[in-house]
XYZ file of C-alpha atoms in Angstrom:
512
model
C 13.091 31.428 34.714
C 10.015 31.795 35.282
C 7.532 29.844 31.911
C 3.734 30.834 32.355
C 3.668 28.694 29.072
C 6.210 25.895 27.917
C 4.629 24.437 24.808
C 7.157 26.241 22.847
C 8.990 23.284 23.817
C 7.002 19.687 24.032
C 9.319 17.068 25.074
C 10.947 13.842 22.247
C 9.548 16.131 19.392
C 12.098 15.082 16.906
C 13.421 15.572 13.433
C 11.320 13.657 10.893
C 14.470 12.392 9.616
C 14.603 10.365 13.008
C 17.071 12.204 15.202
C 15.931 12.591 18.969
C 15.307 15.995 20.622
C 16.806 16.347 24.315
C 14.112 17.544 27.024
C 14.581 21.422 26.735
C 11.752 22.179 30.085
C 14.598 20.206 32.611
C 17.558 21.743 30.979
C 17.108 25.671 29.843
C 20.985 25.934 27.997
C 21.181 22.924 26.524
C 20.545 22.850 22.466
C 19.171 19.879 20.735
C 20.963 17.090 19.963
C 20.502 15.571 16.438
C 22.472 13.584 14.556
C 23.665 16.108 11.653
C 24.386 18.118 14.297
C 22.376 20.808 13.015
C 19.057 22.978 14.821
C 16.314 23.384 13.038
C 15.429 26.974 12.088
C 18.659 28.118 13.811
C 16.930 28.103 16.973
C 16.871 25.307 19.895
C 13.664 24.591 21.816
C 14.525 26.434 24.860
C 15.595 29.445 22.278
C 12.459 28.800 20.888
C 10.406 29.163 24.632
C 12.790 32.623 25.913
C 11.879 34.308 22.806
C 9.128 32.875 20.895
C 8.056 33.600 17.284
C 5.072 35.453 16.569
C 2.376 33.747 16.636
C -0.151 35.384 18.239
C -0.489 37.045 15.048
C -1.892 33.489 13.923
C -2.210 31.962 11.290
C -3.152 34.126 7.990
C -5.694 33.520 5.733
C -3.275 33.069 2.493
C -0.769 30.782 4.900
C -0.104 27.353 3.398
C -1.508 25.615 7.456
C -4.303 28.053 7.295
C -5.155 26.555 3.596
C -4.529 23.414 5.186
C -7.294 23.320 7.429
C -9.654 24.460 4.977
C -9.073 21.633 3.234
C -9.617 19.319 6.003
C -12.622 21.114 6.711
C -13.793 20.432 3.344
C -12.843 16.379 3.888
C -15.016 16.419 6.506
C -17.680 18.412 4.869
C -17.864 15.613 2.439
C -17.160 12.177 4.759
C -19.873 13.431 7.174
C -22.437 14.054 4.074
C -21.911 10.855 2.944
C -22.024 9.309 6.734
C -25.882 11.311 7.148
C -27.141 11.837 4.028
C -28.756 7.946 3.987
C -30.886 8.238 6.996
C -32.603 11.351 5.057
C -32.773 9.213 1.567
C -34.211 5.967 3.425
C -37.880 7.656 3.597
C -37.518 8.118 -0.390
C -35.950 4.581 -0.697
C -38.103 2.605 1.223
C -42.057 1.928 -0.019
C -44.074 2.638 3.384
C -47.219 1.705 1.957
C -46.304 -2.225 0.404
C -46.237 -5.011 1.973
C -43.121 -5.664 2.994
C -42.659 -9.433 1.697
C -40.439 -9.348 -0.997
C -36.772 -8.525 -0.140
C -35.245 -6.053 -1.640
C -38.311 -5.771 -4.616
C -38.904 -2.791 -6.188
C -42.581 -0.788 -5.829
C -44.290 0.075 -9.060
C -44.179 3.465 -9.872
C -44.058 4.020 -13.241
C -43.354 7.550 -12.790
C -40.374 7.743 -10.514
C -39.268 3.527 -10.868
C -35.959 5.153 -12.711
C -34.510 8.104 -11.130
C -35.970 6.760 -7.301
C -36.166 3.106 -7.009
C -38.019 1.829 -4.165
C -37.269 -1.044 -2.224
C -39.530 -2.958 0.703
C -36.962 -3.127 3.860
C -38.528 -4.217 7.475
C -37.584 -1.675 9.745
C -35.629 -3.931 11.201
C -33.449 -4.143 7.618
C -33.914 -0.459 7.950
C -32.025 0.012 11.562
C -29.087 -2.702 9.759
C -28.380 -0.570 6.936
C -28.186 2.900 8.865
C -26.050 1.919 11.122
C -24.037 -0.268 9.257
C -21.667 2.072 8.976
C -20.820 2.158 12.321
C -19.666 -0.964 12.563
C -17.065 -0.300 11.083
C -15.533 2.684 11.938
C -14.492 1.791 15.657
C -12.216 -1.326 14.561
C -10.041 1.659 13.069
C -9.384 3.544 15.287
C -6.226 1.939 17.305
C -4.167 0.110 14.377
C -4.562 3.325 11.849
C -4.274 5.640 14.670
C -0.538 4.131 15.029
C 0.065 3.726 11.660
C -1.024 7.345 10.750
C 3.208 7.607 12.925
C 4.651 4.904 11.019
C 3.638 5.321 7.196
C 2.271 9.001 5.864
C -0.471 10.387 6.408
C -0.780 11.813 2.782
C -1.350 8.548 1.707
C -3.495 6.824 4.369
C -5.888 9.268 4.415
C -5.926 10.406 0.982
C -6.691 6.235 -0.006
C -9.651 6.561 2.827
C -10.888 9.602 1.600
C -10.951 8.149 -1.930
C -12.421 4.745 -0.798
C -15.152 6.452 1.075
C -16.272 8.647 -1.686
C -16.234 5.560 -4.379
C -18.027 3.816 -1.899
C -20.514 6.775 -1.934
C -21.164 6.263 -5.835
C -21.474 2.397 -5.388
C -24.096 2.568 -3.047
C -27.267 3.332 -5.389
C -25.897 -0.042 -7.790
C -25.435 -1.399 -4.003
C -29.195 -0.812 -3.197
C -30.313 -2.641 -6.583
C -27.833 -5.952 -5.950
C -29.975 -6.361 -2.619
C -29.676 -5.199 0.971
C -26.984 -7.179 1.820
C -24.490 -5.718 -0.471
C -25.609 -2.417 0.568
C -24.582 -3.156 4.022
C -21.667 -4.534 3.058
C -20.908 -0.999 1.242
C -21.438 0.744 3.700
C -19.474 -1.395 6.645
C -16.411 -0.312 4.008
C -17.469 2.836 3.701
C -17.224 3.373 7.770
C -13.843 1.653 7.823
C -12.597 4.472 5.477
C -14.142 7.074 7.388
C -12.992 5.888 10.316
C -9.080 5.784 9.594
C -9.954 9.344 7.795
C -10.983 10.551 11.439
C -8.358 9.522 13.016
C -5.349 9.948 10.979
C -6.177 13.750 10.352
C -5.105 14.542 14.158
C -1.462 13.752 13.279
C -1.583 15.769 10.514
C -1.046 18.961 13.481
C 1.433 17.776 14.891
C 3.859 19.132 12.389
C 1.946 21.252 10.308
C 0.442 23.526 13.545
C 2.948 25.829 15.906
C 1.902 25.752 19.390
C 0.061 28.996 19.736
C -2.192 28.129 16.743
C -2.606 23.787 17.246
C -6.187 24.725 19.345
C -7.228 27.286 16.252
C -6.004 24.808 13.053
C -7.989 21.677 14.518
C -10.863 23.721 15.449
C -11.384 25.096 11.999
C -10.436 21.516 10.494
C -13.077 19.460 12.669
C -15.699 21.929 12.384
C -16.295 20.425 8.945
C -17.565 17.296 11.192
C -20.935 19.697 12.167
C -20.727 21.400 8.924
C -20.841 18.672 6.334
C -24.570 17.279 9.218
C -25.963 20.537 8.931
C -25.445 20.992 4.554
C -26.825 17.697 4.252
C -30.145 18.104 5.884
C -30.381 21.381 4.315
C -29.491 20.311 0.790
C -30.464 16.008 0.793
C -34.067 16.432 0.323
C -34.174 19.183 -2.271
C -32.172 17.355 -3.743
C -34.176 14.031 -3.667
C -37.213 15.547 -4.776
C -35.432 17.182 -7.605
C -33.121 14.826 -9.482
C -33.844 11.259 -7.482
C -32.303 9.953 -4.432
C -29.325 8.374 -6.247
C -28.321 11.829 -7.338
C -27.588 12.736 -3.136
C -25.370 9.683 -3.004
C -23.723 10.361 -6.776
C -22.956 14.166 -5.699
C -21.360 13.941 -2.505
C -19.478 10.703 -3.712
C -17.752 12.878 -6.285
C -17.764 15.435 -4.025
C -15.298 13.985 -2.033
C -13.267 12.028 -5.089
C -12.947 15.296 -6.781
C -11.079 16.472 -2.729
C -9.245 13.720 -2.277
C -7.359 14.342 -5.564
C -6.657 17.917 -4.062
C -5.188 16.329 -1.113
C -2.587 14.190 -3.086
C -1.751 17.059 -4.717
C -1.572 19.858 -2.413
C -0.816 18.059 0.918
C 2.632 16.597 1.682
C 3.881 15.047 5.192
C 6.761 17.693 5.888
C 6.539 21.112 5.628
C 9.426 21.711 4.601
C 8.993 19.149 1.551
C 5.764 21.519 0.219
C 6.438 23.463 -2.797
C 4.173 25.772 -2.459
C 5.336 27.472 0.773
C 6.508 30.354 1.151
C 9.955 31.505 2.736
C 8.805 33.079 5.865
C 6.249 30.920 6.221
C 8.728 28.023 5.834
C 11.190 29.685 8.785
C 8.042 29.731 10.667
C 7.591 26.648 11.106
C 11.099 25.951 11.225
C 11.193 27.824 14.535
C 8.404 27.377 16.682
C 7.518 23.385 15.764
C 10.030 20.963 16.682
C 9.154 17.554 14.407
C 8.047 14.486 16.425
C 10.368 11.331 14.790
C 7.864 9.151 13.554
C 10.057 6.005 13.030
C 10.591 2.411 15.597
C 8.204 3.829 17.665
C 6.736 1.063 20.122
C 4.176 2.434 21.783
C 3.853 2.255 25.976
C 0.598 0.481 26.313
C 1.461 0.030 30.231
C 2.518 2.593 30.895
C -0.349 4.320 28.861
C -2.838 2.564 31.221
C -0.920 3.663 34.044
C -1.676 7.172 33.357
C -4.149 9.283 34.769
C -4.752 11.676 32.224
C -4.801 9.297 29.633
C -8.183 8.332 31.438
C -9.559 11.486 32.258
C -9.236 12.478 28.719
C -11.005 8.840 27.491
C -13.518 9.213 30.007
C -14.068 12.552 28.909
C -14.436 11.536 25.302
C -16.584 8.904 26.510
C -18.979 11.463 27.757
C -18.827 14.077 24.376
C -19.779 11.667 22.836
C -22.712 10.281 24.782
C -23.886 13.548 25.108
C -23.560 14.581 21.258
C -25.156 11.156 19.720
C -28.049 11.659 22.037
C -28.707 15.189 21.097
C -28.147 14.542 17.262
C -29.348 11.535 17.163
C -32.646 12.046 19.120
C -32.666 15.904 18.806
C -36.159 15.308 15.610
C -37.859 12.572 18.354
C -38.199 14.769 21.165
C -38.919 18.189 18.951
C -41.497 15.842 17.133
C -42.855 14.364 21.081
C -42.581 17.988 22.656
C -43.847 19.956 19.884
C -45.877 18.122 17.541
C -44.009 20.105 14.801
C -44.073 18.889 11.124
C -41.311 16.970 9.202
C -39.600 20.253 7.312
C -39.674 22.741 10.600
C -37.910 19.668 12.455
C -35.195 19.512 9.433
C -34.386 23.155 9.807
C -34.552 23.437 13.623
C -32.297 20.011 13.274
C -30.043 21.732 11.761
C -30.215 25.181 13.732
C -27.926 23.417 16.550
C -25.093 21.685 13.795
C -24.727 25.710 13.041
C -24.586 27.155 16.135
C -21.953 24.799 17.663
C -19.850 25.036 14.154
C -19.411 28.824 15.165
C -18.955 27.792 18.658
C -15.957 24.976 17.806
C -14.228 27.634 15.936
C -14.406 30.161 18.412
C -13.187 28.022 20.922
C -10.394 27.351 19.178
C -9.592 30.786 18.437
C -9.949 32.357 22.098
C -7.825 29.175 23.429
C -4.798 30.928 21.204
C -5.554 33.637 22.307
C -5.114 33.260 25.632
C -2.292 31.406 25.109
C -0.232 33.936 23.101
C -1.516 36.027 25.256
C -0.212 34.958 28.864
C -3.601 35.497 29.798
C -4.183 31.414 30.803
C -1.997 28.381 31.310
C -2.451 25.904 28.879
C -3.510 23.246 31.481
C -6.156 26.357 32.334
C -7.687 26.079 28.646
C -7.855 23.014 28.541
C -9.806 22.708 31.893
C -11.771 25.939 31.220
C -12.883 24.667 27.591
C -13.810 20.901 28.351
C -15.893 22.483 31.595
C -17.978 24.446 28.967
C -18.291 21.829 26.628
C -19.384 19.288 29.251
C -20.676 21.644 31.676
C -23.499 23.611 29.479
C -25.330 20.709 28.147
C -25.866 19.287 31.401
C -27.541 22.225 32.180
C -29.469 23.432 29.661
C -30.133 20.161 28.980
C -31.966 19.194 32.529
C -33.285 23.139 31.986
C -35.586 20.814 29.571
C -37.459 18.990 32.067
C -39.372 21.901 33.549
C -42.597 21.446 32.996
C -43.984 24.933 31.888
C -41.259 25.378 29.112
C -42.790 27.041 26.626
C -41.652 26.567 22.985
C -39.617 28.981 22.466
C -37.598 28.503 25.607
C -37.871 24.164 24.459
C -36.297 25.121 21.317
C -33.272 27.413 22.661
C -32.492 25.506 25.657
C -32.526 22.068 23.249
C -29.956 24.508 20.437
C -27.938 25.426 23.387
C -27.661 21.729 24.992
C -26.617 20.541 21.321
C -24.288 23.494 20.348
C -22.168 24.296 23.368
C -20.668 20.585 23.587
C -18.451 22.689 20.603
C -16.559 23.981 23.529
C -14.802 20.486 23.958
C -12.536 21.535 20.800
C -10.630 23.069 22.035
C -10.290 20.997 25.550
C -10.305 17.460 26.151
C -10.801 16.719 22.408
C -6.882 18.297 21.690
C -5.710 17.323 25.259
C -3.791 14.141 23.789
C -1.376 16.562 22.077
C -0.777 17.969 25.411
C 0.629 15.000 26.854
C 2.322 12.759 24.149
C 2.533 14.553 20.911
C 5.186 11.147 19.740
C 2.250 8.910 20.597
C -0.610 10.888 19.128
C -2.123 9.306 16.899
C -2.358 5.784 18.631
C -3.870 8.301 21.826
C -6.176 9.580 19.393
C -7.904 6.063 18.622
C -7.766 4.888 21.727
C -9.940 7.780 22.670
C -11.783 7.982 19.872
C -12.407 4.060 20.168
C -13.530 4.575 24.299
C -15.689 7.949 22.726
C -17.379 5.522 20.426
C -18.183 2.902 22.393
C -19.698 5.680 24.837
C -21.948 6.878 21.571
C -23.016 3.500 21.571
C -24.638 2.465 24.636
C -25.953 5.569 24.889
C -27.948 5.450 21.656
C -29.168 1.730 22.107
C -29.861 2.866 25.918
C -31.842 5.777 24.522
C -33.840 3.905 22.600
C -34.566 1.070 25.258
C -35.979 3.691 27.792
C -37.980 5.522 24.704
C -39.569 1.960 23.997
C -39.791 0.901 28.136
C -40.876 4.391 29.740
C -42.248 6.551 27.277
C -43.841 8.933 30.382
C -40.949 9.537 32.136
C -38.321 8.806 28.978
C -36.969 12.187 28.566
C -36.045 12.874 32.636
C -34.602 9.522 33.134
C -32.189 10.196 29.685
C -30.821 14.050 29.969
C -30.388 13.400 34.303
C -28.582 10.187 33.316
C -26.826 11.862 30.405
C -26.162 15.370 32.947
C -24.573 13.279 35.329
C -22.403 11.607 33.666
C -20.941 14.778 32.423
C -20.399 15.880 35.448
C -18.810 13.037 37.083
C -15.912 12.381 33.725
C -15.754 16.264 34.474
C -14.757 16.157 37.977
C -12.321 13.314 37.301
C -11.039 15.393 34.786
C -10.524 18.601 36.441
C -8.677 16.681 39.110
C -6.194 14.160 36.947
C -5.996 16.028 33.580
C -2.627 17.299 32.942
C -1.124 19.550 29.306
C 2.679 18.392 29.226
C 4.603 15.999 28.229
C 4.223 12.851 29.864
C 7.366 10.845 31.002
C 6.451 7.595 29.309
C 6.014 9.909 26.235
C 9.367 11.683 25.951
C 12.364 10.232 23.638
C 14.072 7.223 24.920
C 12.121 7.309 28.101
C 9.173 5.420 27.366
C 8.234 1.753 28.959
C 8.383 -0.921 26.528
C 5.479 -3.485 26.411
């Protein structure tokens, strides 16, 4: 039987109550083997392939799963605002005119000293405070990715979101207690945000039908782009009008409110949700073959030997490398090339976030459109959007090196180089779900950890290059970024897969 797309019958998805599912791809007429003897929704995984549900319509705006994607979007917006606002409030928190001799001493500013205390922190101390949140994030990726497949996602994600928001509320108090206390607060915040970053991916293993996974994931992850944009736009206004502490109070309070909504509105199993409609429940039951989460041993050896895993991991490394350079050093590049003031710099720096947000959502919808209409196979879709997300930023960044580029062309190429990376959302970012749905949380933690490593290396190396060779620094930075993108993309196109790997199937995994 010819099946252009077998995404509807992922190998190894079992009932949430622990029953293993037989692999339907190789046995066209074999039903699922469940302990209870029941077939989920009256249809087997094979029947779903042969007679798919009308998924081409996509999630309606009133569907519960689309509402869940919006809830995750707002949660990500809150987290990214909490993470990024300190880089802007640091300008108001530090007394640049006073002598930096007394640690954490508030400057004598009687008019604003109450609502906006100012501290005498050295540039080195400021750098440690700003980067402290990154110290905690990598630590959580692999362990929390594994635990998200064992313990309820509702509890793990909700507690982490609440903890990050409480830490945001405590930032002004921690600053008064000293830079060490503030650094510790940001490290804890990094631990909690790293947990939410990786556990939210596991939500879509149970809540996203195969034909909607790209668009639902892209909508929820778009908050990671909308958050910094919102932070860039409003933090300055809040700080000037109400004082910089109010920035952390507002973003922290918003995160606390969202965590309460999460505990009320989210359920791990769609069938147990009290607000889901009968039609949506039937649609989910007939299109999503659930993955068993209990008692799994992770096939680490098989993962290490898997070329698709390495292809995805290396592309995540390149994706994070590119994003870190483009978004972290964009204001520095604009100031060096265009000599613009801080207000214009902030507005121009926010523009790529907006465009990347739009392109990320568009990529998700296009991917599911191609899949539903059978225009492209799943593997072709993943390769297409990964190519766009890595090759276009490389081309546009190299275009910035033209010596006769006008200010308009510089801004255009810089914006497109940053924004087109959003195409990866429908490519390499969601690819781990294709090859190992049973171990999606753990595998996503591994790929995100490797990606963060790329971001940390690129930010450090870029700073060193800028410090040692100001004249030709941007030529080296963008050329190196383009080379890494192209090299990892070639490896990805050759070795990546979009079907469930043998080691990720039920009762076929290699145990360590």
